[in-house]
Coordinates of C-alpha atoms and ligand atoms in Angstrom, one line a residue:
M19 CA 0.0 0.0 0.0
N20 CA 1.3 3.5 -0.9
P21 CA 2.1 5.7 2.2
L22 CA -0.1 8.5 3.3
L23 CA 1.6 11.7 2.2
I24 CA 1.7 14.6 4.7
A25 CA 2.7 18.1 3.5
G26 CA 4.0 20.2 6.4
G27 CA 5.9 19.1 9.5
G28 CA 4.6 21.5 12.2
I29 CA 2.7 20.4 15.3
G30 CA -0.3 19.0 13.3
G31 CA 1.8 17.1 10.6
M32 CA 4.0 15.5 13.3
A33 CA 1.1 14.6 15.5
L34 CA -0.6 12.9 12.5
A35 CA 2.5 11.1 11.5
L36 CA 2.8 9.7 15.0
A37 CA -0.9 8.8 15.4
L38 CA -0.8 6.8 12.1
T39 CA 2.6 5.1 12.5
R40 CA 1.7 4.0 16.0
Q41 CA -1.0 2.0 14.3
G42 CA 1.3 0.5 11.7
Q43 CA 0.5 2.8 8.9
S44 CA 3.2 4.0 6.5
V45 CA 3.6 7.7 6.2
H46 CA 5.9 10.0 4.3
L47 CA 6.1 13.6 5.7
F48 CA 7.4 16.4 3.6
E49 CA 8.6 19.7 5.2
R50 CA 9.5 22.8 3.3
G51 CA 12.1 24.0 5.8
L52 CA 15.7 22.8 5.9
E53 CA 15.3 22.2 9.5
F54 CA 12.2 22.1 11.7
S55 CA 11.4 25.5 12.9
Q56 CA 12.3 26.3 16.6
E57 CA 10.2 29.4 16.3
G58 CA 7.0 30.3 18.0
A59 CA 5.7 31.3 21.3
G60 CA 4.9 29.2 24.2
I61 CA 1.9 26.8 24.0
Q62 CA -0.8 26.1 26.5
L63 CA -2.3 22.7 26.1
G64 CA -5.6 21.7 27.7
P65 CA -6.5 18.2 28.8
N66 CA -8.3 17.6 25.5
A67 CA -4.8 17.6 23.8
T68 CA -2.6 16.2 26.6
R69 CA -4.9 13.2 27.0
L70 CA -4.1 12.3 23.3
L71 CA -0.3 12.9 23.8
N72 CA -0.5 10.6 26.8
E73 CA -2.3 7.9 24.7
W74 CA 0.5 8.2 22.2
G75 CA 3.0 7.3 24.9
L76 CA 4.3 10.8 25.5
A77 CA 3.4 11.2 29.2
D78 CA 7.0 10.8 30.4
A79 CA 8.4 13.2 27.7
L80 CA 5.7 15.7 28.5
R81 CA 6.6 15.6 32.2
Q82 CA 10.2 16.3 31.2
Y83 CA 9.5 19.3 28.9
A84 CA 6.3 20.8 30.2
T85 CA 5.3 23.0 33.2
F86 CA 2.2 22.3 35.2
P87 CA 0.7 25.6 36.2
D88 CA -1.4 25.9 39.4
E89 CA -3.9 28.5 38.3
L90 CA -5.2 30.7 35.6
Q91 CA -5.4 34.3 36.9
I92 CA -7.2 37.0 34.9
H93 CA -6.3 40.6 35.9
C94 CA -7.2 44.1 34.9
A95 CA -4.2 45.4 32.9
Q96 CA -4.9 49.0 34.0
Y97 CA -5.3 48.6 37.8
G98 CA -3.7 45.2 38.3
H99 CA -6.5 43.6 40.4
T100 CA -7.5 40.0 39.8
L101 CA -10.9 39.6 38.1
A102 CA -11.2 35.8 38.1
T103 CA -9.2 32.6 38.8
K104 CA -9.4 29.0 37.7
N105 CA -7.6 26.0 39.2
L106 CA -5.5 24.3 36.5
S107 CA -3.8 21.6 38.5
H108 CA -5.5 18.8 40.4
Q109 CA -9.1 19.8 39.5
M110 CA -8.3 19.6 35.7
E111 CA -6.8 16.2 36.0
Q112 CA -9.6 14.9 38.2
L113 CA -12.3 16.3 35.9
F114 CA -10.8 15.5 32.5
G115 CA -8.2 12.8 33.1
A116 CA -5.2 14.7 31.9
P117 CA -3.2 17.8 32.9
Y118 CA -3.2 21.4 31.7
V119 CA 0.3 22.2 30.7
T120 CA 2.4 25.0 29.3
L121 CA 5.5 24.4 27.2
H122 CA 7.7 25.9 24.5
R123 CA 6.5 25.2 21.0
A124 CA 9.9 23.9 20.0
D125 CA 9.8 21.4 22.9
L126 CA 6.3 20.2 21.9
H127 CA 7.5 19.8 18.3
D128 CA 10.7 18.1 19.4
L129 CA 8.9 15.5 21.5
L130 CA 6.5 14.7 18.7
M131 CA 9.3 14.5 16.1
Q132 CA 11.5 12.2 18.3
A133 CA 8.6 9.8 18.7
V134 CA 7.9 9.9 14.9
A135 CA 11.5 9.3 14.1
S136 CA 11.5 6.1 16.2
Q137 CA 8.7 4.6 14.2
E138 CA 9.8 2.2 11.4
T139 CA 7.0 3.1 9.0
A140 CA 7.7 6.9 9.1
T141 CA 9.8 8.7 6.5
I142 CA 10.6 12.4 6.9
S143 CA 12.0 14.6 4.1
T144 CA 13.0 18.2 4.5
Q145 CA 13.5 21.0 2.0
Q146 CA 10.5 19.7 0.0
S147 CA 7.7 22.1 -0.8
F148 CA 4.3 21.0 -1.9
Q149 CA 3.4 22.2 -5.4
A150 CA 0.6 20.2 -7.0
S151 CA -1.3 16.8 -6.9
R152 CA -3.2 14.6 -9.3
N153 CA -5.4 11.6 -8.7
T154 CA -4.3 8.2 -10.0
D155 CA -6.0 4.8 -10.1
E156 CA -4.1 3.6 -7.0
G157 CA -4.2 6.9 -5.1
I158 CA -2.6 10.2 -5.6
E159 CA 0.7 11.6 -7.0
V160 CA 2.1 14.7 -5.6
D161 CA 4.8 17.1 -6.9
F162 CA 7.2 18.5 -4.3
F163 CA 9.9 21.0 -5.2
N164 CA 13.2 19.9 -3.7
F165 CA 15.2 23.0 -2.6
E166 CA 18.4 21.1 -2.3
S167 CA 18.5 19.6 -5.8
K168 CA 16.4 22.4 -7.3
V169 CA 14.2 19.8 -9.1
K170 CA 10.6 18.8 -8.9
Q171 CA 10.0 15.3 -7.5
T172 CA 6.8 13.3 -8.0
I173 CA 5.8 11.1 -5.1
H174 CA 3.1 8.4 -5.0
G175 CA 0.8 8.0 -2.1
S176 CA -2.6 6.8 -1.0
V177 CA -3.9 10.2 0.0
L178 CA -2.5 13.7 0.7
I179 CA -2.9 15.5 4.0
G180 CA -2.2 19.2 4.0
S181 CA -0.8 20.3 7.4
D182 CA 1.2 23.2 5.9
G183 CA -0.1 25.9 8.2
V184 CA -2.0 29.1 8.0
Q185 CA -0.7 30.1 4.5
S186 CA -1.3 26.6 3.2
D187 CA -0.5 25.8 -0.4
V188 CA -2.4 22.5 -0.2
R189 CA -5.5 24.4 0.8
Q190 CA -5.2 26.7 -2.2
S191 CA -4.9 23.7 -4.5
L192 CA -8.0 22.1 -2.9
L193 CA -10.3 25.1 -2.1
G194 CA -8.7 28.0 -4.0
D195 CA -10.1 30.5 -1.4
G196 CA -7.2 32.9 -1.3
P197 CA -5.1 34.1 1.6
P198 CA -6.4 34.5 5.1
T199 CA -7.5 38.0 6.3
D200 CA -5.4 40.4 8.3
I201 CA -7.3 41.2 11.5
G202 CA -5.0 44.1 12.5
H203 CA -3.7 42.5 15.6
V204 CA 0.0 41.9 16.2
A205 CA 1.4 39.4 18.7
Y206 CA 4.7 40.2 20.4
R207 CA 6.5 37.5 22.2
S208 CA 9.6 37.2 24.3
L209 CA 11.2 34.8 26.8
L210 CA 12.4 35.9 30.2
S211 CA 14.7 33.9 32.5
Q212 CA 12.9 33.8 35.9
K213 CA 16.4 33.9 37.5
M214 CA 17.0 37.3 36.2
L215 CA 13.8 38.7 37.5
P216 CA 13.0 40.1 41.0
K217 CA 11.2 37.5 43.1
R218 CA 7.9 39.5 43.0
L219 CA 7.7 38.9 39.2
H220 CA 8.3 35.1 39.4
S221 CA 5.3 32.9 38.6
S222 CA 4.1 29.3 38.3
N223 CA 0.7 30.4 37.1
V224 CA -0.9 31.5 33.8
H225 CA -1.6 35.2 34.0
V226 CA -3.8 37.1 31.6
W227 CA -4.0 40.9 31.8
L228 CA -6.9 42.4 29.9
G229 CA -6.7 46.1 28.8
P230 CA -8.2 48.3 26.2
R231 CA -7.1 47.2 22.7
M232 CA -4.5 44.9 24.2
H233 CA -3.9 41.8 26.4
M234 CA -0.9 40.2 27.8
V235 CA -0.4 36.5 28.6
V236 CA 2.5 35.3 30.8
Y237 CA 3.3 31.7 31.9
P238 CA 6.2 29.5 32.8
V239 CA 7.9 27.1 30.2
R240 CA 10.8 24.8 30.3
G241 CA 10.1 23.5 33.8
G242 CA 9.5 27.0 35.0
V243 CA 13.0 28.3 34.2
W244 CA 11.6 30.7 31.6
L245 CA 8.6 32.9 31.5
N246 CA 6.8 33.1 28.1
V247 CA 5.4 36.6 27.5
V248 CA 3.0 37.3 24.7
L249 CA 1.4 40.7 24.2
I250 CA -1.3 41.1 21.6
V251 CA -2.1 44.6 20.5
K252 CA -4.7 46.0 18.1
S253 CA -2.4 47.7 15.7
L254 CA -2.8 50.2 12.8
Q255 CA 0.7 49.4 11.5
V256 CA 0.9 45.7 11.0
P257 CA 4.2 44.1 10.1
A258 CA 4.6 43.0 6.5
S259 CA 5.9 39.5 7.2
Y260 CA 4.0 36.4 8.5
D261 CA 7.1 35.1 10.3
W262 CA 8.2 35.9 13.8
T263 CA 10.2 39.1 13.0
I264 CA 12.7 40.6 15.4
N265 CA 11.8 44.2 16.2
R266 CA 14.0 47.1 16.9
Q267 CA 12.8 49.8 19.3
S268 CA 12.8 52.3 16.4
D269 CA 10.3 50.2 14.3
V270 CA 7.2 52.1 13.5
I271 CA 4.9 49.3 14.7
Y272 CA 6.2 49.9 18.2
Q273 CA 4.0 53.1 18.4
D274 CA 0.9 51.0 18.9
F275 CA 2.7 48.7 21.3
K276 CA 3.9 51.6 23.4
T277 CA 0.5 53.3 23.4
A278 CA -1.2 50.1 24.5
L279 CA 1.2 49.8 27.4
K280 CA 0.9 53.4 28.6
G281 CA -2.1 53.0 30.8
C282 CA -1.0 49.6 32.3
C283 CA -0.4 48.8 35.9
N284 CA 3.1 48.7 37.5
R285 CA 3.4 44.9 37.3
V286 CA 2.8 44.8 33.6
Q287 CA 5.1 47.8 33.0
E288 CA 7.8 46.3 35.2
L289 CA 7.7 43.0 33.5
V290 CA 7.9 44.6 30.1
R291 CA 10.8 46.7 31.1
H292 CA 12.9 43.6 31.6
I293 CA 12.4 42.5 28.0
E294 CA 15.1 43.6 25.5
Q295 CA 13.9 42.0 22.4
W296 CA 10.4 41.2 21.1
K297 CA 9.5 39.2 18.0
S298 CA 6.2 40.1 16.3
W299 CA 3.7 38.1 14.2
K300 CA 0.7 39.4 12.5
L301 CA -2.5 37.5 13.2
V302 CA -4.7 36.3 10.4
N303 CA -8.0 34.6 10.3
R304 CA -10.6 32.9 8.2
P305 CA -14.4 32.5 8.7
A306 CA -15.3 29.5 10.7
V307 CA -15.6 26.2 8.8
Q308 CA -19.1 25.7 7.5
N309 CA -19.2 22.1 6.1
P310 CA -17.1 19.0 5.9
L311 CA -16.1 19.8 2.3
Q312 CA -13.9 22.5 3.6
L313 CA -11.8 19.9 5.4
A314 CA -11.7 17.1 2.9
R315 CA -12.4 16.5 -0.7
G316 CA -11.6 13.2 -2.6
K317 CA -8.1 12.1 -1.7
I318 CA -7.0 15.3 0.1
A319 CA -7.7 16.4 3.6
L320 CA -6.6 19.4 5.6
I321 CA -5.7 19.5 9.3
G322 CA -4.5 22.2 11.8
D323 CA -4.1 25.8 10.7
A324 CA -4.3 24.9 7.1
A325 CA -7.9 23.7 7.7
H326 CA -9.1 26.1 10.3
P327 CA -6.8 29.0 11.6
I328 CA -7.7 29.7 15.2
L329 CA -6.8 33.1 16.8
P330 CA -4.7 32.7 19.9
Y331 CA -7.5 34.0 22.2
L332 CA -8.5 30.5 23.4
A333 CA -5.0 28.9 23.3
Q334 CA -6.3 26.0 21.2
G335 CA -4.8 26.1 17.7
A336 CA -2.2 23.4 18.4
G337 CA -4.7 21.6 20.5
M338 CA -7.1 21.4 17.6
A339 CA -4.3 20.2 15.3
I340 CA -3.6 17.4 17.7
E341 CA -7.3 16.5 17.9
D342 CA -7.5 16.5 14.1
A343 CA -4.6 14.1 14.0
H344 CA -6.2 11.7 16.4
V345 CA -9.6 11.7 14.7
L346 CA -8.1 11.4 11.2
S347 CA -6.0 8.4 12.2
Q348 CA -9.0 6.8 13.9
C349 CA -11.1 7.1 10.8
W350 CA -8.2 5.8 8.7
V351 CA -7.5 2.6 10.6
S352 CA -10.9 1.7 12.0
E353 CA -12.8 1.8 8.7
E354 CA -10.8 -0.8 6.8
T355 CA -13.4 -1.7 4.2
Q356 CA -14.1 1.9 3.3
S357 CA -12.5 3.8 0.4
S358 CA -9.8 6.4 1.1
E359 CA -12.2 9.1 0.1
T360 CA -14.9 7.9 2.5
K361 CA -12.4 7.7 5.4
L362 CA -11.2 11.3 4.8
H363 CA -14.8 12.5 4.5
N364 CA -15.7 10.8 7.8
Y365 CA -12.8 12.6 9.4
A366 CA -14.2 15.9 8.1
K367 CA -17.7 15.1 9.2
Q368 CA -16.5 14.3 12.7
R369 CA -14.5 17.5 13.0
Y370 CA -16.1 20.4 11.3
K371 CA -18.6 21.4 14.0
R372 CA -16.2 21.3 16.8
V373 CA -13.4 23.2 15.1
A374 CA -16.0 25.8 13.9
R375 CA -17.1 26.3 17.5
V376 CA -13.5 26.8 18.7
Q377 CA -12.9 29.2 15.8
K378 CA -16.0 31.3 16.7
K379 CA -15.2 31.3 20.5
S380 CA -11.6 32.5 19.8
S381 CA -12.9 35.3 17.5
Q382 CA -15.5 36.4 20.1
N383 CA -12.7 36.4 22.8
S384 CA -10.7 38.8 20.7
A385 CA -13.4 41.4 21.0
I386 CA -14.0 40.6 24.7
F387 CA -10.3 40.6 25.7
H388 CA -9.7 44.0 24.0
A389 CA -12.9 45.7 25.0
D390 CA -12.9 49.4 25.9
G391 CA -15.4 51.8 27.6
V392 CA -18.7 50.5 28.8
L393 CA -18.1 47.0 27.4
R394 CA -14.9 46.7 29.3
H395 CA -16.7 47.6 32.6
A396 CA -19.4 45.1 31.9
R397 CA -16.9 42.4 31.1
D398 CA -14.9 43.1 34.3
L399 CA -18.0 43.1 36.4
S400 CA -19.2 39.8 34.9
L401 CA -15.8 38.2 35.5
R402 CA -15.9 39.3 39.1
L403 CA -19.4 38.1 39.7
L404 CA -19.5 35.0 37.7
G405 CA -15.8 34.1 37.4
L406 CA -15.5 30.4 36.8
Q407 CA -18.9 30.1 35.0
L408 CA -17.5 32.4 32.3
I409 CA -14.1 31.0 31.8
D410 CA -14.8 27.3 32.4
M411 CA -15.2 25.3 29.2
P412 CA -15.9 21.6 30.0
W413 CA -17.2 21.0 26.4
L414 CA -13.7 22.0 25.2
Y415 CA -11.5 20.2 27.7
A416 CA -13.6 17.0 27.5
G417 CA -12.1 16.5 24.0
P418 CA -13.4 15.4 20.7
D419 CA -16.4 13.0 20.8
Ligands
FAD517 C1 1.0 34.2 19.5 C2 0.4 32.8 19.4 C3 0.1 32.1 20.5 C4 -0.4 30.8 20.4 N1 -0.7 30.1 21.6 C5 -1.2 28.8 21.5 C6 -1.5 28.1 22.6 O1 -1.3 28.5 23.8 N2 -2.1 26.9 22.5 C7 -2.4 26.3 21.3 O2 -2.9 25.2 21.2 N3 -2.1 27.0 20.1 C8 -1.5 28.2 20.2 N4 -1.2 28.9 19.1 C9 -1.6 28.3 17.7 C10 -0.6 27.3 17.3 O3 0.7 27.8 17.3 C11 -0.9 26.8 15.9 O4 -2.3 26.6 15.8 C12 -0.2 25.5 15.5 O5 1.2 25.7 15.6 C13 -0.7 25.1 14.1 O6 0.0 23.9 13.8 P1 0.1 23.4 12.3 O7 0.9 22.2 12.3 O8 -1.3 23.4 11.7 O9 0.9 24.6 11.5 P2 2.4 25.0 11.6 O10 2.9 24.8 13.0 O11 2.4 26.4 11.1 O12 3.2 24.1 10.7 C14 3.1 24.2 9.3 C15 4.4 23.5 8.7 O13 4.2 23.4 7.3 C16 5.4 23.8 6.6 N5 5.0 24.2 5.2 C17 4.4 25.3 4.8 N6 4.2 25.3 3.5 C18 4.6 24.1 3.1 C19 4.7 23.5 1.8 N7 4.2 24.1 0.7 N8 5.2 22.3 1.7 C20 5.7 21.6 2.8 N9 5.7 22.2 4.0 C21 5.2 23.4 4.2 C22 5.9 24.9 7.5 O14 7.3 25.1 7.3 C23 5.6 24.4 8.9 O15 6.7 23.6 9.4 C24 -0.7 30.2 19.1 C25 -0.4 31.0 18.0 C26 0.2 32.2 18.1 C27 0.5 33.0 16.9

């Protein structure tokens, strides 16, 4: 049997390669980069995702790489007081059977990649960029451009899975719906060594500060040695590039960044003062998925950001990519008598409503997090009065059906 071809070796592609090869399936994963990117901010993973990582035999590796925060604390960015808290440690594990963790994206990627590399039925090729595909009687043939030899290679597989991220080429070949939309929000990220900070700024929790047209998220990664800091700002001057770009203090986009911080409380200002270098990333989005045909058609399926970009206002983009990988692999192996097309369609049918719900919730959060004026007061009051009821999401953490 021809291998399943996976275009894109980020979190989603690696998770899928692992889920399939653990069940004896043969996969060939193609990654455009020379090396796998170490870039990206920290990642929070809820029990919906960590339960799957545990099932894939990664519990020990996760304990080694991840940090297990005690609480989520939501604060007012302007005055610094706490609006709501949520227990992330024992309660989460008791309720959902798996932990809530924070870790560096590179660490998550590394632990997935090491597990894939140890599987006999996995082949990984780098410097190969997806170009085009055609159906054949036996499956599908896919053209990849090889950056090393500078020639096009045609590879035969049973199906093609596009896990090539938010600017997906596979998506364009399948749906042709153009690039995602700029939403005018810029994420700035940095890592701070806790050792270099005064004790009062140390933390083992996830902190979110909500302010007008901005919010900041801070949490420990790498066993608590580092603090991951992400500041998301509504910005008039969005950077041109879609990669994490190093910013200089003189960059024009800093004006919005500085304005957003002006009215913030001492703790936020003090933390930010310790940061010498930020990298920025412009956020893009697509409308929520409406039907299964947006996730799979014929012998091609999409997973992760290629299928459904999710704004980072719910911390679930990577989580959904991991869930996609699990569901697709289940559909692939448990429906032996079905055609490849039916298996991929079943994957899409099982996933589209849940990912659409997560996409919509994240987009709503972007307005709530950055609210100003009366809306902001209403939000803060609701958080203080209802707290947990507003921020708890059992439907999400319970995982895919
Ligand atoms: C600021 C910020 C904070 C976030 N925080 C969280 C969080 O806390 N929790 C969470 O779950 N998610 C979070 N996310 C979202 C998460 O990072 C993404 O949803 C996740 O990385 C998507 O994984 P992916 O595999 O679909 O895509 P990617 O990780 O983007 O991987 C795509 C891969 O495909 C490769 N590629 C691209 N084009 C081609 C091609 N033509 N051929 C071959 N390969 C190709 C790329 O090089 C890349 O390696 C956050 C995102 C941002 C921006």
